[in-house]
PDB file of C-alpha atoms in Angstrom:
ATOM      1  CA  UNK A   1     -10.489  58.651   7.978  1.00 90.00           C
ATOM      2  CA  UNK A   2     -12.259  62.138   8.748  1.00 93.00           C
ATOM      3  CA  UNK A   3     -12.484  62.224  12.773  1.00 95.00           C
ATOM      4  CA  UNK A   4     -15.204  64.610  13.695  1.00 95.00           C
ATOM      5  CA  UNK A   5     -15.580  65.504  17.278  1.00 95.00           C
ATOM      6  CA  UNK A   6     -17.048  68.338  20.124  1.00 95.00           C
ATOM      7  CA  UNK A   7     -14.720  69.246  22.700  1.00 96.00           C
ATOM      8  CA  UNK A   8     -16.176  68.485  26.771  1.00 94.00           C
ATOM      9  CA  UNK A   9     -15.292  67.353  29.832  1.00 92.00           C
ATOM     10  CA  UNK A  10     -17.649  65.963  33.090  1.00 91.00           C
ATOM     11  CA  UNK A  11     -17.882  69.572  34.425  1.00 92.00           C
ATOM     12  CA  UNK A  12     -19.412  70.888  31.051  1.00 92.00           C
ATOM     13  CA  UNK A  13     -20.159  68.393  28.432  1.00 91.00           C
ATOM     14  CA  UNK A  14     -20.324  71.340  25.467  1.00 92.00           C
ATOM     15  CA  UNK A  15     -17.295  73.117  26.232  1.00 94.00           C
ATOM     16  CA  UNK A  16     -16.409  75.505  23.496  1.00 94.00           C
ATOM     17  CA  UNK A  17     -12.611  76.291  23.240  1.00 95.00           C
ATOM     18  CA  UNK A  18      -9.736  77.932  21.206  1.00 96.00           C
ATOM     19  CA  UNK A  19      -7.748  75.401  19.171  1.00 96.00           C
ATOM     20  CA  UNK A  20      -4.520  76.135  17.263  1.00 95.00           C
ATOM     21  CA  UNK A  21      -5.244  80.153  17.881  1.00 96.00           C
ATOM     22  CA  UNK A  22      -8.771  79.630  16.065  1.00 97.00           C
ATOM     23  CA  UNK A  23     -11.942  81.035  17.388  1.00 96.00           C
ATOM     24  CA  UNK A  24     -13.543  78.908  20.379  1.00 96.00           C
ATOM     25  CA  UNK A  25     -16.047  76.001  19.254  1.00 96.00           C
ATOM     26  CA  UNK A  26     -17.167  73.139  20.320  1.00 95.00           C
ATOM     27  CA  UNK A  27     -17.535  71.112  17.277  1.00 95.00           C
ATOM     28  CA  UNK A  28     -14.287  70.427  14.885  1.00 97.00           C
ATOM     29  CA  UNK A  29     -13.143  68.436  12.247  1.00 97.00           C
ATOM     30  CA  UNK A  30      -9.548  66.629  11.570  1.00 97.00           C
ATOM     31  CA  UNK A  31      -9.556  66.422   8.017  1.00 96.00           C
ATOM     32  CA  UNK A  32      -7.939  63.337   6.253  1.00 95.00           C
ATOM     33  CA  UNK A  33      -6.659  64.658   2.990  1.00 93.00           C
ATOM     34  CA  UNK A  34      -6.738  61.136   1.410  1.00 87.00           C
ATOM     35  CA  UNK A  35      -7.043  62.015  -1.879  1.00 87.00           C
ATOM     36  CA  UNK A  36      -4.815  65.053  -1.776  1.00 92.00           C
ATOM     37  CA  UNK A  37      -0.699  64.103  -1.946  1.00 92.00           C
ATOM     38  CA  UNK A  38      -0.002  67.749  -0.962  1.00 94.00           C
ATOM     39  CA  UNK A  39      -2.075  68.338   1.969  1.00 95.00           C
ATOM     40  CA  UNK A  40      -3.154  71.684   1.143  1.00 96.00           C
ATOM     41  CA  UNK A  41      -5.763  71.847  -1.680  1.00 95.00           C
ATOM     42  CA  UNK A  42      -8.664  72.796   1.645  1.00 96.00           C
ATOM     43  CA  UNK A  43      -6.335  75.283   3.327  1.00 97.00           C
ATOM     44  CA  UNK A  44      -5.685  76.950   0.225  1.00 97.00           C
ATOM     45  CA  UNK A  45      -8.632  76.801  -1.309  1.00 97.00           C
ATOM     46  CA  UNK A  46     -10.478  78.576   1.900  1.00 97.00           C
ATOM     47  CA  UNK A  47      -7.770  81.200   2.177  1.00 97.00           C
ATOM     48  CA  UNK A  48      -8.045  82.030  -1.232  1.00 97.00           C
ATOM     49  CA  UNK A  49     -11.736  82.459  -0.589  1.00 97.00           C
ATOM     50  CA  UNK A  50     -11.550  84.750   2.382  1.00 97.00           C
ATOM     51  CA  UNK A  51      -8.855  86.694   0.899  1.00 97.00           C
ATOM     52  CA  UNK A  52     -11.992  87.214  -1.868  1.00 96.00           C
ATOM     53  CA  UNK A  53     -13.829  88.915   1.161  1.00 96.00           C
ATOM     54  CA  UNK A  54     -16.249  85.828   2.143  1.00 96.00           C
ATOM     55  CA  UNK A  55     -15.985  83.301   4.904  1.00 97.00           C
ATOM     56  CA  UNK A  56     -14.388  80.033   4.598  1.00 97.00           C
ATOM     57  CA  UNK A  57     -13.349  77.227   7.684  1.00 98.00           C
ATOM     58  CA  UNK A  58      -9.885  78.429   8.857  1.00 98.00           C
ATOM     59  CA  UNK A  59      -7.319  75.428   9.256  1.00 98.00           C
ATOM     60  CA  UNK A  60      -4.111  74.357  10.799  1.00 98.00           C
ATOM     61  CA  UNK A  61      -1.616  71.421   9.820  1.00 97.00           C
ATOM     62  CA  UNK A  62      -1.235  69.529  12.761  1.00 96.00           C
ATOM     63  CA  UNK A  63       0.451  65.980  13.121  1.00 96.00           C
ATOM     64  CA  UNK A  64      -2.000  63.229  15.046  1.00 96.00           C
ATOM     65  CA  UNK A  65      -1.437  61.092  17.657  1.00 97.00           C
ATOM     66  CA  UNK A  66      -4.542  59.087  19.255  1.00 95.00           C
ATOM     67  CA  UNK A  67      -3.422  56.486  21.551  1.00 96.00           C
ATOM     68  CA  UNK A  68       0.229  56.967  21.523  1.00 97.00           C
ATOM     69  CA  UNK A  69      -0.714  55.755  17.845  1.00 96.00           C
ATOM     70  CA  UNK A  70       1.130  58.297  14.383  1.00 97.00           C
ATOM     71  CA  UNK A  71      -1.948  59.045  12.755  1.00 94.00           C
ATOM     72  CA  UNK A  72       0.078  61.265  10.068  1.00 94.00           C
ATOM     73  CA  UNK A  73      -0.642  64.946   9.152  1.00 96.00           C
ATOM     74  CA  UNK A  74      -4.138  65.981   9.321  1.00 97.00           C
ATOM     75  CA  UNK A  75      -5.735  69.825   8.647  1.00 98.00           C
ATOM     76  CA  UNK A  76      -8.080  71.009  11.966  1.00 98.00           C
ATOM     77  CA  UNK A  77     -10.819  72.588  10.094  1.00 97.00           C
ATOM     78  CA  UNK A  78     -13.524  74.440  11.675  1.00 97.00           C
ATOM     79  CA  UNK A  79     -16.756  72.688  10.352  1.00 96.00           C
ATOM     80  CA  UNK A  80     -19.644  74.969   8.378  1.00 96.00           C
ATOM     81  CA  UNK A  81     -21.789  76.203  11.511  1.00 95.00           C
ATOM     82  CA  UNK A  82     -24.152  79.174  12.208  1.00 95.00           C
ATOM     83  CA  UNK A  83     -21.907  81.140  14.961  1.00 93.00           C
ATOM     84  CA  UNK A  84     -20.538  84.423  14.912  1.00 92.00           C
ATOM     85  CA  UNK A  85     -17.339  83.820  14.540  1.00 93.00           C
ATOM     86  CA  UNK A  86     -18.133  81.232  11.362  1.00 95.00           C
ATOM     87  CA  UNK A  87     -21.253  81.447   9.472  1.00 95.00           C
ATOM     88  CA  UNK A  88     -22.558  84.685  11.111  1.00 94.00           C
ATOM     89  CA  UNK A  89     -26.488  84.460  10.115  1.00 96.00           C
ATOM     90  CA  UNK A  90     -29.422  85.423  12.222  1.00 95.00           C
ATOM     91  CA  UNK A  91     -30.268  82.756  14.542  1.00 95.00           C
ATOM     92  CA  UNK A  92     -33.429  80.751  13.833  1.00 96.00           C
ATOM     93  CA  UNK A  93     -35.728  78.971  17.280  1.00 95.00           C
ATOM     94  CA  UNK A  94     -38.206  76.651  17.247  1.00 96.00           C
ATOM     95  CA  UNK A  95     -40.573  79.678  17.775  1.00 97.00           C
ATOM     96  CA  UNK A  96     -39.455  81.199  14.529  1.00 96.00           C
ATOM     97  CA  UNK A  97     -42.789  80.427  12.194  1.00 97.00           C
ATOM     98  CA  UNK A  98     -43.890  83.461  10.738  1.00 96.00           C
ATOM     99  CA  UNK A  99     -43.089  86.759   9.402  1.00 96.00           C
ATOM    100  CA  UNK A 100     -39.601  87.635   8.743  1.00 96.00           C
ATOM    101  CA  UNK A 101     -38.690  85.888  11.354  1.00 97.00           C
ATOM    102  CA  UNK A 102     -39.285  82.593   9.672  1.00 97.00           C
ATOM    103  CA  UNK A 103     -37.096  84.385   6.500  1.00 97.00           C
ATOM    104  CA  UNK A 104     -33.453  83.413   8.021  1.00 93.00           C
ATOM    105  CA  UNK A 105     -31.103  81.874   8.508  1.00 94.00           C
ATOM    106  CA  UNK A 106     -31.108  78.874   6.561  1.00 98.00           C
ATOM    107  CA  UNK A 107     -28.266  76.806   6.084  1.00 98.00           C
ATOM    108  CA  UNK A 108     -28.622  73.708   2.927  1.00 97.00           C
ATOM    109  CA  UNK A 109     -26.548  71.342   2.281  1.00 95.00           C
ATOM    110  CA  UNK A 110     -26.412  70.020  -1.793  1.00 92.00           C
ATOM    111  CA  UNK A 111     -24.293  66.157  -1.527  1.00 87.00           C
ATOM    112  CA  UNK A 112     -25.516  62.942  -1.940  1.00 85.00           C
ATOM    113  CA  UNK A 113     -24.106  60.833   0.979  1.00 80.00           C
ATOM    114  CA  UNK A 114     -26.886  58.105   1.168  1.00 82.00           C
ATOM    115  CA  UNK A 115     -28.232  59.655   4.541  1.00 85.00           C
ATOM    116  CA  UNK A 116     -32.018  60.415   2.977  1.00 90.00           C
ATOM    117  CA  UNK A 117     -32.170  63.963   1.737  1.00 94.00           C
ATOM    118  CA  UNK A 118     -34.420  66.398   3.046  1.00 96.00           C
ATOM    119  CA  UNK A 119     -35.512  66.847  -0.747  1.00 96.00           C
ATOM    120  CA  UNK A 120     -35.003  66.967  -4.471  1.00 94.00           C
ATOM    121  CA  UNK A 121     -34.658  68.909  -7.102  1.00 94.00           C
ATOM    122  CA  UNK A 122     -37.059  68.898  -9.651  1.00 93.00           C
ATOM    123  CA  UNK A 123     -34.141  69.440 -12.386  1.00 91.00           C
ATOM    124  CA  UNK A 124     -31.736  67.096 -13.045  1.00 85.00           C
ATOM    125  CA  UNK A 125     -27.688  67.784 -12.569  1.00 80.00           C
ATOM    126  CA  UNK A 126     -25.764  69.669 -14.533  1.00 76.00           C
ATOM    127  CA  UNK A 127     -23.335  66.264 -15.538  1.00 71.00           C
ATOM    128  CA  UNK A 128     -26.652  64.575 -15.650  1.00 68.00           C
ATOM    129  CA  UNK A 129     -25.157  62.377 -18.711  1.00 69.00           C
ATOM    130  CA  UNK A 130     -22.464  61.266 -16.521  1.00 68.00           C
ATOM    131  CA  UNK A 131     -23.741  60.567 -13.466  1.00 70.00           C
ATOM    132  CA  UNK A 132     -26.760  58.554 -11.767  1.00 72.00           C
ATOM    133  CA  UNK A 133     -27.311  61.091  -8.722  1.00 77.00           C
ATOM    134  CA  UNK A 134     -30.141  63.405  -8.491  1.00 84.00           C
ATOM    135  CA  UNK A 135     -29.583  66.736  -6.936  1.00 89.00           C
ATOM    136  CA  UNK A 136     -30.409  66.116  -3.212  1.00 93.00           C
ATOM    137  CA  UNK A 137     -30.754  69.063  -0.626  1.00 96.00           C
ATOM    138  CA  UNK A 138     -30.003  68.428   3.607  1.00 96.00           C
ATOM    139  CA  UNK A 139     -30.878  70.663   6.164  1.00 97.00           C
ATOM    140  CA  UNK A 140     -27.663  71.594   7.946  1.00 96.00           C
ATOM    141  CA  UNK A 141     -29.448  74.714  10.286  1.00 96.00           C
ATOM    142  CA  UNK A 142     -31.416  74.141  11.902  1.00 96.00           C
ATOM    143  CA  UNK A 143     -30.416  70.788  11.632  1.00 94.00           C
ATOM    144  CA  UNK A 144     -33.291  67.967  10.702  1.00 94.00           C
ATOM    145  CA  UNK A 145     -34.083  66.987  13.422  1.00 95.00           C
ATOM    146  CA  UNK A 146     -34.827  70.741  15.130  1.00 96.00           C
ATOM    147  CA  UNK A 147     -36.004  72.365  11.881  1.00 97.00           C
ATOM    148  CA  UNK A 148     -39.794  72.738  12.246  1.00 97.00           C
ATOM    149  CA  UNK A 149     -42.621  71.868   9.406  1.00 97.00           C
ATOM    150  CA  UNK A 150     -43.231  75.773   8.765  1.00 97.00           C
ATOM    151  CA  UNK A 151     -39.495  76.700   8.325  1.00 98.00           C
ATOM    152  CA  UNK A 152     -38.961  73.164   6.024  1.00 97.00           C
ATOM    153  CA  UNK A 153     -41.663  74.470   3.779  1.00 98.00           C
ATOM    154  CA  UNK A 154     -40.584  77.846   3.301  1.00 98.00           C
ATOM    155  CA  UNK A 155     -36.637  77.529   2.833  1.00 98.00           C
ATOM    156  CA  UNK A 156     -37.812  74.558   0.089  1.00 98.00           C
ATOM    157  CA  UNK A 157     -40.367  76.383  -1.182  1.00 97.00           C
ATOM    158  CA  UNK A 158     -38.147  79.295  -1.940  1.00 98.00           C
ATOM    159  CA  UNK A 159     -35.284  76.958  -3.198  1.00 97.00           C
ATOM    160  CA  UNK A 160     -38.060  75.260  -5.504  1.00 97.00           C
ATOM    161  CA  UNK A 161     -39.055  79.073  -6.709  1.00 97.00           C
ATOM    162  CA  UNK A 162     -35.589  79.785  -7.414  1.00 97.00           C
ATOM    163  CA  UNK A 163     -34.486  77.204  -9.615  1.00 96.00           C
ATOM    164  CA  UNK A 164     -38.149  76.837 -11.517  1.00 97.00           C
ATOM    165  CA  UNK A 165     -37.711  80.843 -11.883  1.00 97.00           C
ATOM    166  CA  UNK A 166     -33.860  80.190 -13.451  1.00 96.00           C
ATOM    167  CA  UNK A 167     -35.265  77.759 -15.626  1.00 95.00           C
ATOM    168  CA  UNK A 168     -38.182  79.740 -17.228  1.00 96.00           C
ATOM    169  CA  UNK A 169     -38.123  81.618 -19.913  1.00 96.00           C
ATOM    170  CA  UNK A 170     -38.655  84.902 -18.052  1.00 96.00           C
ATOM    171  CA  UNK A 171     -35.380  83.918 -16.307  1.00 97.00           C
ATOM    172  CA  UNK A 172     -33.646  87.301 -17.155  1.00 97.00           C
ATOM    173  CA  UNK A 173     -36.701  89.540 -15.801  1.00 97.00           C
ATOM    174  CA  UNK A 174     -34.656  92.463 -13.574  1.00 90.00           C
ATOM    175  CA  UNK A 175     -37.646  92.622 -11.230  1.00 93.00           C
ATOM    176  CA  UNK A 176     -39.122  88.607 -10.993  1.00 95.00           C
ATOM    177  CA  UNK A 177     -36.301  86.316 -12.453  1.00 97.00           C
ATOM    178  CA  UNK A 178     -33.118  84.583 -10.980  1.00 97.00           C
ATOM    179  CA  UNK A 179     -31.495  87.749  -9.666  1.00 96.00           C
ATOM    180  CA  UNK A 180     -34.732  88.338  -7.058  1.00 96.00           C
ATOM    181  CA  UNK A 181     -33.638  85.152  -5.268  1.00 97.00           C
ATOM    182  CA  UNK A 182     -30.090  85.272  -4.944  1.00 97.00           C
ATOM    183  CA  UNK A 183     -27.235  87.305  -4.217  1.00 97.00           C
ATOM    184  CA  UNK A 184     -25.462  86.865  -7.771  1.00 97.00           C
ATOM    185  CA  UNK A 185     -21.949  88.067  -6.509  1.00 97.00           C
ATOM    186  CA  UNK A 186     -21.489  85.179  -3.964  1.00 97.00           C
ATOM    187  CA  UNK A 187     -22.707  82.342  -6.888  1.00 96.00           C
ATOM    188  CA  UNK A 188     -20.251  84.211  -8.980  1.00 97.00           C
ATOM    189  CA  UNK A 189     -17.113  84.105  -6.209  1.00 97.00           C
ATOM    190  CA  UNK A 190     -18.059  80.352  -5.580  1.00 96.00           C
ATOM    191  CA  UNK A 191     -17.427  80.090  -9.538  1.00 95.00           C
ATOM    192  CA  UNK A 192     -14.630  81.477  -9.674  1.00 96.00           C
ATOM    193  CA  UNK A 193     -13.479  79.016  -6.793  1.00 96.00           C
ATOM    194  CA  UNK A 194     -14.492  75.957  -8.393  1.00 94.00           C
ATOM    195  CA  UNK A 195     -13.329  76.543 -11.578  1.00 94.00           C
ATOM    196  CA  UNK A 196      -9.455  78.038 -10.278  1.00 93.00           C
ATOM    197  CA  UNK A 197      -9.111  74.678  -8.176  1.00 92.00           C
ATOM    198  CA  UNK A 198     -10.581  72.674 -10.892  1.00 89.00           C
ATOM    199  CA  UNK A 199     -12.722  71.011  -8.091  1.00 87.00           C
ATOM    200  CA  UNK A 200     -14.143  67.843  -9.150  1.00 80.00           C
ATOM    201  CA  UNK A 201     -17.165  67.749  -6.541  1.00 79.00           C
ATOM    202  CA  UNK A 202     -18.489  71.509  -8.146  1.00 79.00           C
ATOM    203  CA  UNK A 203     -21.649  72.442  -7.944  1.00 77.00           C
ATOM    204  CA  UNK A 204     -23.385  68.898  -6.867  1.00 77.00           C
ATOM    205  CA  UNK A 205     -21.554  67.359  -3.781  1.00 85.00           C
ATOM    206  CA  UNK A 206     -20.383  69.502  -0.371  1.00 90.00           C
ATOM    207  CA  UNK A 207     -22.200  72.247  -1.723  1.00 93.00           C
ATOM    208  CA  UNK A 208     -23.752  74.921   0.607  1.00 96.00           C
ATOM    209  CA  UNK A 209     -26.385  78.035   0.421  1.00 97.00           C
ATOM    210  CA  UNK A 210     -27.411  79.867   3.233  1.00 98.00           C
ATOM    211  CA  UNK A 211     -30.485  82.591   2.988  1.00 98.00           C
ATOM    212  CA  UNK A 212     -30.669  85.315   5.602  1.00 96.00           C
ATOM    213  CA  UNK A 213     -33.682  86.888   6.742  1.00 96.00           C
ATOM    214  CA  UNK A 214     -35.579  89.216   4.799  1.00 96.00           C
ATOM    215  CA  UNK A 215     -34.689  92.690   6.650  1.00 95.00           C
ATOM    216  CA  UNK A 216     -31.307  91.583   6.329  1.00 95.00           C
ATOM    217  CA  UNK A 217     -31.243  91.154   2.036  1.00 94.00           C
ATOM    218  CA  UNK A 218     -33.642  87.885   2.492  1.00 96.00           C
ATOM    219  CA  UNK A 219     -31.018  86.667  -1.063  1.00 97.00           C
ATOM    220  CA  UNK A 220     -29.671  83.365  -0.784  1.00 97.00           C
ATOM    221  CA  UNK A 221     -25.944  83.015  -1.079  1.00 97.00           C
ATOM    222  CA  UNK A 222     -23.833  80.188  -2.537  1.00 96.00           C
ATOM    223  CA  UNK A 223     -21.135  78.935  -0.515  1.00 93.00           C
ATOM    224  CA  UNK A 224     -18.820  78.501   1.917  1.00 97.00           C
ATOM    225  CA  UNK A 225     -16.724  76.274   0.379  1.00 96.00           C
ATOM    226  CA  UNK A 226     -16.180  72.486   1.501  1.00 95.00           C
ATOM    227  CA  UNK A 227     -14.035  69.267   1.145  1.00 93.00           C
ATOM    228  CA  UNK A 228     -11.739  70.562  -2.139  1.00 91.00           C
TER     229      UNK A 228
END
């Protein structure tokens, strides 16, 4: 099983720290690659992607022990967080409600766990012949619990936009269709990802997007990758 855990101690119960050489966090991930015989298909995967110029977790192989108990090998994964040294997006407060301030950052979450979503799409999947699951969208940050009712309305409001725009007929417009919402080079990249791995959760499980602020582009971007 995944084991996903923060790092503290009774002095300072959020302690964030360097493991394996990586950048200090507090929250990590041992990955099980259960499905995966050679271990690697994540930690190649995300170094391919950053070697394509875009973020991706950063892993190490590590064997496990818990308990004095051989777990077996397991990757430490840094986990899809806003933080300079992972996802490095503006920072978005509680206070955040208007302006371009409310803009960014914004990270989603497209995977259909059975934890309730924070909505749907209004279009159905693209393997919507083979599958019973409706597109469902999670709010990662700020998480859903923290998010407030301005900032849910806007970041699904311009999700909605997007994909009503890409299904339109004006879809191609240069000034009002898909290409005013996103950053096209990053949903191209994250292509090019899925389709070289031949990963069999693309595009409708452990998705991500993440939209900056508005001074800073305002496009939302596809990616980083997750669980390949």
């Amino acid at each position: 099983k995944n084991i996903d855990f923060n790092l503290g101690d009774a002095i300072n119960p959020k302690l964030e720290a360097s493991l394996g050489g990586l950048p200090a966090e507090n929250d990590w991930l041992f990955k099980a690659e259960f499905t995966d015989r050679t271990l690697m298909k994540n930690s190649l995967s995300y170094d391919t992607y950053r070697k394509m110029g875009r973020w991706a977790p950063r892993t190490r192989f590590c064997e496990l022990i818990i308990d004095g108990q051989y777990m077996g090998v397991y990757t430490l994964m840094e986990k899809v967080k806003r933080d300079g040294n992972r996802l490095d997006i503006s920072k978005l407060t509680a206070q955040d409600n208007s302006g371009d301030e409310l803009t960014g950052g914004y990270i989603i979450e497209m995977n259909p766990t059975g934890a309730q979503p924070a909505w749907y799409s209004a279009f159905p999947p693209v393997n919507d012949a083979t599958t019973s699951y409706n597109v469902e969208f999670k709010h990662v940050y700020p998480r859903a619990n923290e998010i407030t009712e301005p900032q849910k309305f806007y970041i699904k409001s311009f999700i909605d936009s997007f994909e009503s725009t890409l299904n339109g007929p004006d879809f191609l417009n240069p000034a009002t269709g898909y290409k005013s919402y996103i950053n096209v080079e990053s949903f191209i990249d994250f292509l090019i990802l899925n389709e070289f791995t031949g990963n069999y959760d693309s595009y409708g499980r452990s998705t991500y997007l993440y939209k900056e602020k508005n001074a800073k582009g305002g496009k939302l971007h596809m990616g980083p990758p997750w669980d390949y």
